[in-house]
Amino acid sequence: MKFFIPFFLFLCINTFSQNADSLNMEIGNVEIESSQINAKATIGRQLVLDGKQIVDNIFHSYSRPYYWKKDNWLDFGGVAIGTVLLYSVDNDTSRFFMKQGEKAPEFLKGFGYYFGSPQNNYGITSAVYLTGLFTKNDKIRNTGILMISSATTAGLIQTFAKALVGRARPGAGEGKSHFEPFSGQPAYRSFPSGHTILVATTMFSLAKQFENPWVKAGIYSVGSITPVSRMWDGAHFFSDVFLSAAISYFVVEGTYRYMNHFDDKKYRIIKWNINASPNMLGITGIF
């Protein structure tokens, strides 16, 4: 099953590369020689700058609720209502999905699990970033930054939420309303779904780079395998994966807008900068 993850990654990068901006080939021989001599230094500097950008993105995401407007609170309320409605029928939907899981193809169940596991998911996002870095393709590199930033931001949220909420997994057989906060046991880490968050941030970030609705639909279809497979396995309730997908969507959307300076004056009230040197690390906010 693990062999399908690299294969899927190859398809994503290959398709993405074909749609990305082509490299500028109109450079002179002197420029080529200079770039070869300074390639390592350039890549190293770019790594530092991109690392600062990732940290910057994460700080920006966590600071946004303080500046939410009416529309943002309406979005929050809509997600909250949707989660509560799904929670009300979690026992019924869980029985349905677990019953379907008994007949589900093992290939899909395995793919969903491995695709959403942290080591594989960060392997994919890192591969996308490194592909852009070493080919000097800014579009691919920035997509990798978006993926890593969003996965880290949303991933930290779900890590603390799992421990704080302590919701029993459907497979534990204790129902939708059993909670044991800070138990430390895997059986009480259902809410939200970590696998769903990692896959959703990756696929939402990737889909941002394409205008073709059929390509987007294909990306979302592959991404949906993981949350469905987790419900088949009795690892999560429907409300768990719904909230996880919603968190991922808004984190990716906000990070994407921030990186691309959309509605700059209205959207970025504070611009966070990370200043790093061998003997200093600082954070500054520009109003």
Tab-separated table of N, CA, C and O in Angstrom, residues 33 41 45 52 55 76 79 85 88 105 113 119 141 144 150 159 172 181 197 202 234-235 251:
chain	number	residue	atom	x	y	z
A	33	GLU	N	26.768	30.622	-15.740
A	33	GLU	CA	27.955	30.257	-14.969
A	33	GLU	C	27.868	30.802	-13.553
A	33	GLU	O	28.186	30.131	-12.570
A	41	ALA	N	24.588	28.541	-2.356
A	41	ALA	CA	24.338	29.697	-1.499
A	41	ALA	C	22.933	30.224	-1.713
A	41	ALA	O	22.235	30.597	-0.768
A	45	ARG	N	20.003	30.304	1.147
A	45	ARG	CA	19.333	31.551	1.545
A	45	ARG	C	17.833	31.439	1.360
A	45	ARG	O	17.055	31.916	2.193
A	52	LYS	N	11.327	31.336	7.420
A	52	LYS	CA	10.751	32.509	8.073
A	52	LYS	C	9.323	32.750	7.597
A	52	LYS	O	8.451	33.131	8.382
A	55	VAL	N	6.936	30.281	9.393
A	55	VAL	CA	6.657	30.711	10.768
A	55	VAL	C	5.763	31.949	10.760
A	55	VAL	O	4.834	32.083	11.568
A	76	PHE	N	-17.938	31.092	11.173
A	76	PHE	CA	-17.706	30.328	12.404
A	76	PHE	C	-19.008	29.734	12.928
A	76	PHE	O	-19.059	28.559	13.316
A	79	VAL	N	-20.186	26.773	10.746
A	79	VAL	CA	-19.433	25.543	11.024
A	79	VAL	C	-19.869	24.952	12.360
A	79	VAL	O	-20.036	23.729	12.491
A	85	LEU	N	-25.260	19.751	14.486
A	85	LEU	CA	-26.272	18.940	13.797
A	85	LEU	C	-25.749	17.542	13.491
A	85	LEU	O	-26.469	16.542	13.680
A	88	SER	N	-25.568	15.390	16.570
A	88	SER	CA	-26.854	14.849	17.032
A	88	SER	C	-27.171	13.501	16.407
A	88	SER	O	-27.968	12.728	16.956
A	105	PRO	N	-13.341	-1.823	0.011
A	105	PRO	CA	-12.082	-2.389	-0.503
A	105	PRO	C	-10.902	-2.068	0.417
A	105	PRO	O	-10.750	-0.926	0.866
A	113	TYR	N	-5.585	5.537	5.126
A	113	TYR	CA	-4.809	5.590	6.367
A	113	TYR	C	-3.396	6.099	6.114
A	113	TYR	O	-2.915	7.011	6.797
A	119	GLN	N	3.863	11.086	8.783
A	119	GLN	CA	5.136	10.901	8.094
A	119	GLN	C	4.974	10.905	6.582
A	119	GLN	O	5.812	11.471	5.849
A	141	ARG	N	7.209	25.943	-5.402
A	141	ARG	CA	7.812	26.184	-4.087
A	141	ARG	C	6.824	26.859	-3.145
A	141	ARG	O	6.697	26.475	-1.968
A	144	GLY	N	4.316	24.461	-1.859
A	144	GLY	CA	4.879	23.676	-0.759
A	144	GLY	C	4.865	24.439	0.547
A	144	GLY	O	4.554	23.881	1.607
A	150	SER	N	0.006	25.424	6.379
A	150	SER	CA	-1.377	25.101	6.728
A	150	SER	C	-1.466	23.816	7.537
A	150	SER	O	-2.219	23.734	8.515
A	159	THR	N	-4.025	18.725	17.613
A	159	THR	CA	-3.269	18.017	18.655
A	159	THR	C	-3.735	18.437	20.041
A	159	THR	O	-3.985	17.588	20.918
A	172	ALA	N	-14.619	2.410	20.132
A	172	ALA	CA	-14.544	2.089	21.558
A	172	ALA	C	-15.880	1.590	22.090
A	172	ALA	O	-15.950	1.005	23.177
A	181	PRO	N	-11.129	13.799	28.980
A	181	PRO	CA	-10.059	14.750	28.656
A	181	PRO	C	-8.724	14.367	29.289
A	181	PRO	O	-8.672	13.877	30.424
A	197	ILE	N	-7.341	16.364	8.753
A	197	ILE	CA	-6.756	17.703	8.714
A	197	ILE	C	-5.530	17.729	7.813
A	197	ILE	O	-5.365	18.636	6.978
A	202	THR	N	-3.497	19.557	2.561
A	202	THR	CA	-2.700	19.264	1.364
A	202	THR	C	-3.522	19.411	0.095
A	202	THR	O	-3.098	20.048	-0.884
A	234	GLY	N	-14.086	3.083	12.113
A	234	GLY	CA	-14.564	3.393	13.457
A	234	GLY	C	-13.591	4.253	14.246
A	234	GLY	O	-13.618	4.256	15.484
A	235	ALA	N	-12.729	4.989	13.535
A	235	ALA	CA	-11.751	5.838	14.213
A	235	ALA	C	-12.303	7.225	14.515
A	235	ALA	O	-11.821	7.899	15.426
A	251	VAL	N	-8.043	27.581	7.242
A	251	VAL	CA	-6.617	27.824	7.449
A	251	VAL	C	-5.909	28.004	6.106
A	251	VAL	O	-5.116	28.934	5.921
